CSV table of N, CA and C in Angstrom, one decimal:
chain,number,residue,atom,x,y,z
A,1,UNK,N,97.8,97.8,140.0
A,1,UNK,CA,98.6,97.2,138.8
A,1,UNK,C,99.1,98.1,138.0
A,2,UNK,N,100.7,98.0,138.1
A,2,UNK,CA,101.4,98.4,136.7
A,2,UNK,C,102.1,97.9,135.7
A,3,UNK,N,101.8,98.3,134.6
A,3,UNK,CA,102.2,97.9,133.4
A,3,UNK,C,103.8,98.3,133.1
A,4,UNK,N,104.5,97.8,131.9
A,4,UNK,CA,103.7,96.6,131.2
A,4,UNK,C,103.7,95.5,132.0
A,5,UNK,N,103.2,94.3,131.0
A,5,UNK,CA,103.5,93.0,131.3
A,5,UNK,C,104.6,92.2,130.6
A,6,UNK,N,104.5,92.4,129.5
A,6,UNK,CA,105.2,91.9,128.7
A,6,UNK,C,105.6,93.4,127.6
A,7,UNK,N,107.3,93.8,127.4
A,7,UNK,CA,107.4,94.8,126.9
A,7,UNK,C,107.6,94.5,125.2
A,8,UNK,N,106.9,95.5,124.6
A,8,UNK,CA,107.0,95.4,123.1
A,8,UNK,C,108.8,95.5,122.9
A,9,UNK,N,108.4,95.3,121.3
A,9,UNK,CA,110.2,95.8,120.4
A,9,UNK,C,110.5,97.4,120.8
A,10,UNK,N,111.8,97.8,120.8
A,10,UNK,CA,111.8,98.3,121.0
A,10,UNK,C,111.4,99.9,120.0
A,11,UNK,N,111.1,99.2,119.2
A,11,UNK,CA,110.7,100.6,117.7
A,11,UNK,C,109.5,100.9,118.1
A,12,UNK,N,108.5,100.1,119.0
A,12,UNK,CA,107.4,100.4,119.8
A,12,UNK,C,107.0,101.3,120.7
A,13,UNK,N,108.0,101.5,121.2
A,13,UNK,CA,108.0,102.1,122.5
A,13,UNK,C,109.1,103.9,122.3
A,14,UNK,N,108.0,105.1,122.3
A,14,UNK,CA,108.7,106.4,122.2
A,14,UNK,C,108.3,107.5,123.3
A,15,UNK,N,110.0,108.2,123.6
A,15,UNK,CA,109.7,108.9,124.3
A,15,UNK,C,109.0,110.1,124.4
A,16,UNK,N,107.6,110.5,125.1
A,16,UNK,CA,107.3,112.0,124.7
A,16,UNK,C,106.9,112.7,125.6
A,17,UNK,N,106.6,114.2,125.4
A,17,UNK,CA,106.6,115.3,127.1
A,17,UNK,C,105.1,115.5,126.7
A,18,UNK,N,104.6,115.4,127.9
A,18,UNK,CA,103.4,115.8,128.2
A,18,UNK,C,103.0,117.5,128.5
A,19,UNK,N,102.1,117.7,127.6
A,19,UNK,CA,101.7,119.1,127.0
A,19,UNK,C,100.6,119.1,127.3
A,20,UNK,N,100.0,118.1,128.7
A,20,UNK,CA,98.7,118.4,128.8
A,20,UNK,C,97.9,119.9,129.4
A,21,UNK,N,99.0,120.1,130.4
A,21,UNK,CA,98.7,121.6,130.9
A,21,UNK,C,98.8,121.0,132.7
A,22,UNK,N,98.7,119.3,133.0
A,22,UNK,CA,98.0,118.7,134.2
A,22,UNK,C,98.7,117.4,133.9
A,23,UNK,N,98.9,116.8,135.1
A,23,UNK,CA,99.7,115.5,135.6
A,23,UNK,C,98.5,114.8,134.6
A,24,UNK,N,98.6,113.3,133.6
A,24,UNK,CA,98.0,112.1,133.6
A,24,UNK,C,98.0,111.2,134.1
A,25,UNK,N,97.0,110.6,134.7
A,25,UNK,CA,97.1,109.7,135.2
A,25,UNK,C,97.8,108.1,134.8
A,26,UNK,N,98.1,107.3,135.2
A,26,UNK,CA,98.5,105.8,135.4
A,26,UNK,C,97.4,104.9,134.5
A,27,UNK,N,98.2,104.4,133.7
A,27,UNK,CA,97.5,103.1,132.4
A,27,UNK,C,96.2,103.7,131.7
A,28,UNK,N,96.8,105.0,131.0
A,28,UNK,CA,96.4,105.7,130.1
A,28,UNK,C,96.2,105.6,129.1
A,29,UNK,N,95.2,106.0,127.7
A,29,UNK,CA,95.6,106.0,126.5
A,29,UNK,C,96.1,107.6,126.2
A,30,UNK,N,97.0,107.7,125.4
A,30,UNK,CA,96.8,108.9,125.2
A,30,UNK,C,97.2,109.5,123.5
A,31,UNK,N,97.3,110.9,123.1
A,31,UNK,CA,97.3,110.9,122.1
A,31,UNK,C,97.9,112.2,121.8
A,32,UNK,N,98.0,112.6,120.6
A,32,UNK,CA,99.8,113.5,119.9
A,32,UNK,C,99.1,115.0,120.7
A,33,UNK,N,100.1,115.7,121.1
A,33,UNK,CA,100.0,117.1,121.0
A,33,UNK,C,100.2,117.6,120.6
A,34,UNK,N,100.3,119.4,121.0
A,34,UNK,CA,101.6,120.3,120.5
A,34,UNK,C,102.9,120.5,120.6
A,35,UNK,N,103.4,119.8,120.1
A,35,UNK,CA,105.1,120.3,120.2
A,35,UNK,C,105.5,121.4,120.5
A,36,UNK,N,106.7,121.5,121.5
A,36,UNK,CA,107.3,122.6,122.2
A,36,UNK,C,109.0,121.8,121.2
A,37,UNK,N,109.4,122.7,120.1
A,37,UNK,CA,110.4,122.5,119.5
A,37,UNK,C,110.4,120.8,119.0
A,38,UNK,N,111.4,120.5,118.7
A,38,UNK,CA,111.6,119.1,118.2
A,38,UNK,C,111.1,118.1,118.8
A,39,UNK,N,110.4,118.0,120.7
A,39,UNK,CA,110.1,116.7,121.1
A,39,UNK,C,108.7,116.4,120.2
A,40,UNK,N,108.4,115.1,120.7
A,40,UNK,CA,107.0,114.2,120.6
A,40,UNK,C,106.3,114.9,121.6
A,41,UNK,N,105.5,115.3,121.6
A,41,UNK,CA,104.1,115.9,122.9
A,41,UNK,C,103.1,115.0,122.6
A,42,UNK,N,102.7,114.5,123.9
A,42,UNK,CA,101.8,114.0,124.1
A,42,UNK,C,100.2,114.9,124.9
A,43,UNK,N,99.3,114.7,124.8
A,43,UNK,CA,97.8,115.1,125.5
A,43,UNK,C,96.8,114.3,126.1
A,44,UNK,N,96.4,114.6,126.9
A,44,UNK,CA,94.9,113.7,127.6
A,44,UNK,C,94.5,113.4,125.8
A,45,UNK,N,93.2,112.4,126.0
A,45,UNK,CA,93.1,111.9,125.1
A,45,UNK,C,91.8,112.3,124.8
A,46,UNK,N,90.6,113.1,126.2
A,46,UNK,CA,90.0,114.1,125.8
A,46,UNK,C,90.0,115.3,125.2
A,47,UNK,N,91.4,115.8,125.2
A,47,UNK,CA,91.9,116.6,124.3
A,47,UNK,C,92.3,116.8,122.6
A,48,UNK,N,93.2,115.3,122.5
A,48,UNK,CA,93.4,115.1,121.6
A,48,UNK,C,92.6,114.5,120.7
A,49,UNK,N,91.7,113.9,121.3
A,49,UNK,CA,90.4,112.7,120.4
A,49,UNK,C,90.8,111.7,119.5
A,50,UNK,N,90.5,110.4,119.9
A,50,UNK,CA,90.7,109.0,119.2
A,50,UNK,C,91.5,109.1,117.9
A,51,UNK,N,91.3,110.6,117.4
A,51,UNK,CA,92.1,110.4,115.8
A,51,UNK,C,93.2,110.2,115.5
A,52,UNK,N,94.0,111.1,117.1
A,52,UNK,CA,95.5,111.4,117.6
A,52,UNK,C,95.8,110.4,118.4
A,53,UNK,N,94.7,108.9,118.4
A,53,UNK,CA,95.9,108.2,119.2
A,53,UNK,C,97.0,107.9,119.6
A,54,UNK,N,97.9,108.0,120.2
A,54,UNK,CA,99.5,108.1,120.3
A,54,UNK,C,100.1,106.0,120.8
A,55,UNK,N,99.2,106.0,122.1
A,55,UNK,CA,99.8,104.7,122.7
A,55,UNK,C,99.1,104.8,123.9
A,56,UNK,N,100.2,103.9,124.6
A,56,UNK,CA,99.8,104.0,126.6
A,56,UNK,C,100.8,104.4,127.0
A,57,UNK,N,100.3,105.1,128.2
A,57,UNK,CA,101.6,105.5,129.1
A,57,UNK,C,101.4,104.2,130.5
A,58,UNK,N,102.1,103.4,131.6
A,58,UNK,CA,102.0,102.9,132.6
A,58,UNK,C,102.4,103.5,133.8
A,59,UNK,N,102.9,104.9,134.1
A,59,UNK,CA,103.2,105.4,134.7
A,59,UNK,C,102.2,106.8,135.0
A,60,UNK,N,101.7,107.8,136.1
A,60,UNK,CA,101.7,109.1,135.5
A,60,UNK,C,102.8,109.7,135.4
A,61,UNK,N,102.0,110.6,134.9
A,61,UNK,CA,103.5,111.9,133.8
A,61,UNK,C,103.3,113.4,134.2
A,62,UNK,N,103.8,114.6,135.2
A,62,UNK,CA,103.6,115.2,135.4
A,62,UNK,C,103.5,116.2,134.2
A,63,UNK,N,102.7,117.3,134.2
A,63,UNK,CA,103.3,118.5,133.1
A,63,UNK,C,104.5,118.5,132.2
A,64,UNK,N,105.2,118.7,131.3
A,64,UNK,CA,106.5,118.8,131.2
A,64,UNK,C,107.2,117.6,131.2
A,65,UNK,N,107.2,116.5,132.1
A,65,UNK,CA,108.3,115.6,132.2
A,65,UNK,C,108.2,114.7,130.9
A,66,UNK,N,108.9,113.8,130.7
A,66,UNK,CA,108.8,112.8,129.6
A,66,UNK,C,108.2,111.5,130.0
A,67,UNK,N,108.0,110.4,129.4
A,67,UNK,CA,107.8,109.4,129.5
A,67,UNK,C,107.7,108.2,128.1
A,68,UNK,N,107.4,107.3,128.5
A,68,UNK,CA,107.7,106.4,127.7
A,68,UNK,C,106.1,105.8,126.9
A,69,UNK,N,106.1,105.9,125.6
A,69,UNK,CA,104.0,105.5,125.2
A,69,UNK,C,104.6,104.8,124.3
A,70,UNK,N,103.7,103.5,124.6
A,70,UNK,CA,103.8,102.2,124.4
A,70,UNK,C,103.1,102.1,123.4
A,71,UNK,N,103.2,101.4,122.1
A,71,UNK,CA,102.0,101.1,121.1
A,71,UNK,C,102.5,99.4,120.7
A,72,UNK,N,102.5,98.8,121.6
A,72,UNK,CA,102.4,97.0,121.5
A,72,UNK,C,102.9,96.9,122.9
A,73,UNK,N,102.8,95.5,123.0
A,73,UNK,CA,103.2,94.8,123.7
A,73,UNK,C,101.8,94.3,124.5
A,74,UNK,N,102.3,94.0,126.3
A,74,UNK,CA,100.9,93.3,126.8
A,74,UNK,C,101.3,94.3,128.2
A,75,UNK,N,99.7,95.3,127.8
A,75,UNK,CA,100.1,96.7,128.5
A,75,UNK,C,99.0,97.0,130.2
A,76,UNK,N,98.5,97.4,131.3
A,76,UNK,CA,97.7,97.6,132.1
A,76,UNK,C,97.1,98.9,131.4
A,77,UNK,N,95.5,98.6,131.2
A,77,UNK,CA,94.8,100.2,130.9
A,77,UNK,C,94.0,99.8,132.0
A,78,UNK,N,93.2,101.5,131.5
A,78,UNK,CA,91.9,101.2,132.7
A,78,UNK,C,90.2,101.8,132.3
A,79,UNK,N,90.0,100.7,132.9
A,79,UNK,CA,88.4,100.4,132.8
A,79,UNK,C,87.6,101.9,133.1
A,80,UNK,N,86.8,102.6,131.7
A,80,UNK,CA,85.9,103.2,132.1
A,80,UNK,C,84.7,103.1,132.9
A,81,UNK,N,84.4,101.9,133.3
A,81,UNK,CA,83.3,101.4,134.2
A,81,UNK,C,82.4,101.5,133.3
A,82,UNK,N,82.0,101.7,132.4
A,82,UNK,CA,80.8,101.5,131.7
A,82,UNK,C,80.2,100.1,131.1
A,83,UNK,N,81.1,98.9,131.5
A,83,UNK,CA,80.3,97.9,130.6
A,83,UNK,C,81.6,97.0,131.6
A,84,UNK,N,80.8,95.9,131.6
A,84,UNK,CA,81.6,94.8,132.2
A,84,UNK,C,82.8,93.8,131.5
A,85,UNK,N,83.8,93.4,131.4
A,85,UNK,CA,84.8,93.3,130.6
A,85,UNK,C,85.1,91.7,131.0
A,86,UNK,N,84.8,91.1,129.6
A,86,UNK,CA,85.3,89.6,130.2
A,86,UNK,C,86.2,89.2,129.4
A,87,UNK,N,86.8,87.9,130.0
A,87,UNK,CA,88.0,87.5,129.2
A,87,UNK,C,87.8,87.6,127.8
A,88,UNK,N,89.3,87.8,127.3
A,88,UNK,CA,89.5,87.5,125.5
A,88,UNK,C,88.4,88.2,125.2
A,89,UNK,N,88.4,90.3,125.5
A,89,UNK,CA,87.7,90.3,124.6
A,89,UNK,C,88.1,91.9,123.7
A,90,UNK,N,87.7,92.2,123.1
A,90,UNK,CA,88.4,93.2,122.3
A,90,UNK,C,87.6,94.6,123.1
A,91,UNK,N,88.8,95.5,123.2
A,91,UNK,CA,88.7,96.6,124.2
A,91,UNK,C,88.6,97.8,123.4
A,92,UNK,N,88.1,98.7,123.6
A,92,UNK,CA,88.0,100.2,122.7
A,92,UNK,C,88.5,101.5,123.5
A,93,UNK,N,88.8,102.1,122.7
A,93,UNK,CA,89.3,103.5,123.2
A,93,UNK,C,88.3,104.4,123.6
A,94,UNK,N,88.3,104.8,124.8
A,94,UNK,CA,86.9,106.0,125.5
A,94,UNK,C,88.2,107.5,125.7
A,95,UNK,N,87.7,108.0,124.7
A,95,UNK,CA,88.5,109.7,125.2
A,95,UNK,C,88.1,110.2,126.2
A,96,UNK,N,86.9,110.3,126.9
A,96,UNK,CA,86.7,111.1,128.2
A,96,UNK,C,86.0,112.5,128.3
A,97,UNK,N,85.2,112.6,128.8
A,97,UNK,CA,84.8,114.2,129.0
A,97,UNK,C,86.1,115.3,129.6
A,98,UNK,N,87.1,114.6,130.6
A,98,UNK,CA,87.9,115.1,131.4
A,98,UNK,C,89.1,114.3,131.5
A,99,UNK,N,90.2,115.3,131.8
A,99,UNK,CA,91.4,114.5,132.0
A,99,UNK,C,91.1,113.3,132.9
A,100,UNK,N,90.3,113.4,134.1
A,100,UNK,CA,90.5,112.6,134.9
A,100,UNK,C,89.6,111.4,134.6
A,101,UNK,N,88.9,111.5,133.5
A,101,UNK,CA,88.2,110.6,132.6
A,101,UNK,C,88.5,110.1,131.2
A,102,UNK,N,89.7,110.6,131.1
A,102,UNK,CA,90.2,110.1,129.4
A,102,UNK,C,91.0,109.1,129.3
A,103,UNK,N,91.2,109.0,127.8
A,103,UNK,CA,92.5,107.1,127.7
A,103,UNK,C,91.6,106.3,128.7
A,104,UNK,N,90.5,105.7,128.7
A,104,UNK,CA,90.2,104.5,129.9
A,104,UNK,C,89.7,103.7,128.5
A,105,UNK,N,89.7,102.5,128.5
A,105,UNK,CA,89.2,101.7,127.7
A,105,UNK,C,87.6,101.1,128.5
A,106,UNK,N,86.9,100.7,127.5
A,106,UNK,CA,85.7,99.6,127.4
A,106,UNK,C,85.9,98.8,126.6
A,107,UNK,N,84.9,97.5,126.8
A,107,UNK,CA,84.8,96.4,125.8
A,107,UNK,C,83.8,97.1,124.6
A,108,UNK,N,84.4,96.3,123.1
A,108,UNK,CA,83.4,96.2,122.0
A,108,UNK,C,82.4,96.6,122.2
A,109,UNK,N,81.5,97.0,122.1
A,109,UNK,CA,79.6,96.5,122.1
A,109,UNK,C,79.4,94.9,121.7
A,110,UNK,N,78.8,94.3,122.1
A,110,UNK,CA,78.4,92.9,121.6
A,110,UNK,C,77.5,93.4,120.0
A,111,UNK,N,76.8,95.0,120.4
A,111,UNK,CA,76.0,94.5,118.6
A,111,UNK,C,76.9,96.4,118.5
A,112,UNK,N,78.0,96.5,117.7
A,112,UNK,CA,78.2,97.6,117.2
A,112,UNK,C,77.6,98.6,116.3
A,113,UNK,N,77.5,100.1,116.9
A,113,UNK,CA,76.6,100.7,116.1
A,113,UNK,C,76.9,100.6,114.8
A,114,UNK,N,76.1,100.3,113.8
A,114,UNK,CA,76.1,100.9,112.2
A,114,UNK,C,76.9,101.8,111.5
A,115,UNK,N,78.0,102.2,110.8
A,115,UNK,CA,78.6,103.3,110.6
A,115,UNK,C,79.6,103.7,111.5
A,116,UNK,N,79.5,103.1,112.5
A,116,UNK,CA,80.4,104.1,113.7
A,116,UNK,C,81.6,103.6,113.8
A,117,UNK,N,82.5,104.5,113.7
A,117,UNK,CA,84.0,104.0,113.7
A,117,UNK,C,84.0,103.4,115.1
A,118,UNK,N,84.9,102.4,116.0
A,118,UNK,CA,85.8,101.8,117.4
A,118,UNK,C,87.4,102.0,117.1
A,119,UNK,N,87.8,102.9,118.0
A,119,UNK,CA,89.3,102.3,118.0
A,119,UNK,C,90.1,101.3,118.9
A,120,UNK,N,90.1,99.9,118.6
A,120,UNK,CA,90.1,98.9,119.3
A,120,UNK,C,92.0,98.9,119.4
A,121,UNK,N,91.8,98.5,120.6
A,121,UNK,CA,93.7,99.0,121.2
A,121,UNK,C,94.1,97.6,121.2
A,122,UNK,N,93.1,96.7,121.9
A,122,UNK,CA,93.4,95.0,121.5
A,122,UNK,C,92.6,94.0,122.3
A,123,UNK,N,93.0,92.8,123.3
A,123,UNK,CA,92.2,92.4,123.7
A,123,UNK,C,92.3,91.7,125.3
A,124,UNK,N,91.1,91.5,126.2
A,124,UNK,CA,91.8,91.7,127.0
A,124,UNK,C,92.4,90.4,127.8
A,125,UNK,N,93.3,90.1,128.9
A,125,UNK,CA,94.0,89.1,129.4
A,125,UNK,C,93.4,88.5,130.5
A,126,UNK,N,92.5,89.6,131.2
A,126,UNK,CA,92.0,89.0,131.9
A,126,UNK,C,91.8,87.5,132.1
A,127,UNK,N,91.2,86.5,133.1
A,127,UNK,CA,90.8,85.7,133.2
A,127,UNK,C,89.6,85.1,133.8
A,128,UNK,N,89.3,86.4,134.5
A,128,UNK,CA,87.6,86.4,135.4
A,128,UNK,C,86.9,87.8,134.5
A,129,UNK,N,85.7,88.3,134.5
A,129,UNK,CA,85.4,89.3,134.2
A,129,UNK,C,86.0,90.4,135.1
A,130,UNK,N,86.0,91.6,134.1
A,130,UNK,CA,86.1,92.6,135.1
A,130,UNK,C,85.5,93.8,135.3
A,131,UNK,N,84.7,93.9,136.4
A,131,UNK,CA,83.2,94.5,136.5
A,131,UNK,C,83.7,96.1,136.2
A,132,UNK,N,81.9,96.6,136.3
A,132,UNK,CA,81.7,97.4,135.7
A,132,UNK,C,82.2,98.7,136.9
A,133,UNK,N,83.4,99.0,136.9
A,133,UNK,CA,83.8,99.7,138.2
A,133,UNK,C,84.5,100.6,137.3
A,134,UNK,N,84.8,102.0,137.6
A,134,UNK,CA,85.5,102.9,136.6
A,134,UNK,C,87.0,102.8,137.5
A,135,UNK,N,88.3,102.8,136.7
A,135,UNK,CA,89.6,102.5,137.4
A,135,UNK,C,90.2,101.3,137.6
A,136,UNK,N,89.2,100.0,137.4
A,136,UNK,CA,89.8,99.1,137.5
A,136,UNK,C,90.8,98.7,136.3
A,137,UNK,N,92.0,97.7,136.6
A,137,UNK,CA,93.0,97.8,136.0
A,137,UNK,C,92.2,96.4,134.7
A,138,UNK,N,92.8,97.2,133.4
A,138,UNK,CA,92.2,96.0,132.8
A,138,UNK,C,93.5,95.6,131.7
A,139,UNK,N,94.5,94.4,131.9
A,139,UNK,CA,95.0,93.4,131.2
A,139,UNK,C,95.0,93.5,130.2
A,140,UNK,N,95.7,94.2,128.7
A,140,UNK,CA,95.6,94.1,127.7
A,140,UNK,C,96.7,93.5,126.6
A,141,UNK,N,95.7,92.9,125.8
A,141,UNK,CA,97.4,92.4,124.6
A,141,UNK,C,97.5,93.2,123.6
A,142,UNK,N,98.2,94.5,123.3
A,142,UNK,CA,98.1,95.6,122.4
A,142,UNK,C,98.0,94.8,120.9
A,143,UNK,N,96.7,95.6,120.2
A,143,UNK,CA,96.8,95.1,119.0
A,143,UNK,C,95.7,96.1,118.4
A,144,UNK,N,96.1,97.6,117.8
A,144,UNK,CA,95.4,98.6,117.4
A,144,UNK,C,95.2,98.5,116.0
A,145,UNK,N,93.6,98.4,115.8
A,145,UNK,CA,93.2,99.0,115.1
A,145,UNK,C,91.9,99.7,114.8
A,146,UNK,N,91.3,99.8,113.4
A,146,UNK,CA,89.6,100.7,113.9
A,146,UNK,C,88.6,99.6,113.0
A,147,UNK,N,87.6,99.7,113.8
A,147,UNK,CA,86.8,98.6,113.8
A,147,UNK,C,85.4,99.1,113.6
A,148,UNK,N,84.4,98.8,112.0
A,148,UNK,CA,83.5,99.9,111.9
A,148,UNK,C,82.3,98.5,112.0
A,149,UNK,N,81.5,99.0,112.9
A,149,UNK,CA,80.2,99.1,113.1
A,149,UNK,C,79.6,99.0,111.6
């Protein structure tokens, strides 16, 4: 399943160049990277970190290529597989430990850890539970903010 499901306002779509050194997979969250010249650069979230979250891409992007980065709308993201994602659930960004595992989402824990900041990226739009399987698509209505447990 490729997105976006519903496009955001044009001001929430920005072109950026992949500077990760490798292809960033489809339906991933990305972070701001190190630019070459006047470009806007993105990197995988495992390198950039949650503090530099730029938005989401909806198609794979090869290193050095430019792609639209979405910061709004209804998007398709990818589950990290750590939890079942029920309908209408807040989903959070997961940095991941490698390029292949980076930029995925999981549900906000039912009992968030006190003092922990969670980067909420939106609410799931699925009509049935999404299994705890890495790589499954998670339709999401984008609404980003930081939630403190």
